[in-house]
């Protein structure tokens, strides 16, 4: 794709557009916005194809990270608009954040890594999972999550770190690394 | 100036960095460390795999095939290399082919300028003047056509996009 081969873009789209759409939808909870994110994601991938390093990440990881960033940008813009409009808007925001929890996965056709990750998610303590969900789906910072959950900042940082470490351990042996 | 972070300080920040929720000084110091540290960069990539993997565990949200197909077509069209079969006859000349003409048009324009310049001797060489003006006229015409074609292509894309969205709105329950 970095060589300007549009068929590579088409192939990538065929392979990943459903996953991008699904991710964008669960972040934004809006089908039209999710569709816009799909277009923006693949267009950004096309334009920045030269930045992709296959030695550092799989194409799917690269694309999904772009998609999540684009979706969260939209969500944050929506949040800012709601905050500007009124207190009622802020209430709506808090209500909508209640919806930012991980949906129950009922997918028999999960790939092996995804299945391991899904199982690992299920084993996370509730408070770790809640903190991770607010970070993953709403893109809230540590401080914002602490405000929202009324927990100390350090506690939130620890919860997110522990949750991610546990998922990393389950996901792959690639996580191990040696360091002197 | 702030102290650079050590590996021990960086490692706990990597999960949040992969989730892109780090802010301010923490983010700046982490970025500075990552510039020179391949080990931490590699570990950050592993956490990014986790974040991307979380997307893979979400229940699939149906993506209407027709909408997906239209979006795919729009994307390919935006690359500037629209598949020949999908392009109306009058737009089949590729941008690269059109760009090749730009060189000839510029050459014609320069020749026109030289001809006009050459014609201003006493007595005025009306033949050279007419040829030069004709060349300049052709140059202006070429530029005008090029601009109009680009505008028309953009308008067609926008129109197609609007029509698709209207159709989608009409077919969606």
mmCIF file of C-alpha atoms in Angstrom, chain A residues 5-6 10 17 30 41 49 51 70 73-77 82 88 91 109 118 135 145 153 155 167 175-176 179:
data_model
loop_
_atom_site.group_PDB
_atom_site.id
_atom_site.type_symbol
_atom_site.label_atom_id
_atom_site.label_comp_id
_atom_site.label_asym_id
_atom_site.label_seq_id
_atom_site.Cartn_x
_atom_site.Cartn_y
_atom_site.Cartn_z
ATOM 1 C CA UNK A 5 -1.275 0.114 -4.777
ATOM 2 C CA UNK A 6 -4.962 0.744 -4.287
ATOM 3 C CA UNK A 10 -9.133 -2.754 -0.979
ATOM 4 C CA UNK A 17 -13.555 -3.169 7.813
ATOM 5 C CA UNK A 30 -23.927 5.372 16.484
ATOM 6 C CA UNK A 41 -9.448 5.077 9.292
ATOM 7 C CA UNK A 49 1.075 3.760 4.768
ATOM 8 C CA UNK A 51 4.711 4.944 8.507
ATOM 9 C CA UNK A 70 -10.438 8.378 15.416
ATOM 10 C CA UNK A 73 -11.558 11.882 18.879
ATOM 11 C CA UNK A 74 -15.189 11.974 17.826
ATOM 12 C CA UNK A 75 -16.364 10.913 21.243
ATOM 13 C CA UNK A 76 -14.294 13.626 22.922
ATOM 14 C CA UNK A 77 -15.610 16.240 20.504
ATOM 15 C CA UNK A 82 -22.263 18.436 25.487
ATOM 16 C CA UNK A 88 -28.224 18.937 31.055
ATOM 17 C CA UNK A 91 -25.831 14.791 32.725
ATOM 18 C CA UNK A 109 -16.057 -17.730 15.939
ATOM 19 C CA UNK A 118 -11.988 -12.644 26.141
ATOM 20 C CA UNK A 135 -10.166 4.010 29.449
ATOM 21 C CA UNK A 145 -11.613 8.033 35.720
ATOM 22 C CA UNK A 153 -5.715 8.571 41.316
ATOM 23 C CA UNK A 155 -5.669 3.355 42.734
ATOM 24 C CA UNK A 167 -4.380 -9.381 29.540
ATOM 25 C CA UNK A 175 5.064 -10.195 26.024
ATOM 26 C CA UNK A 176 8.041 -11.701 27.735
ATOM 27 C CA UNK A 179 16.219 -7.081 30.393
#
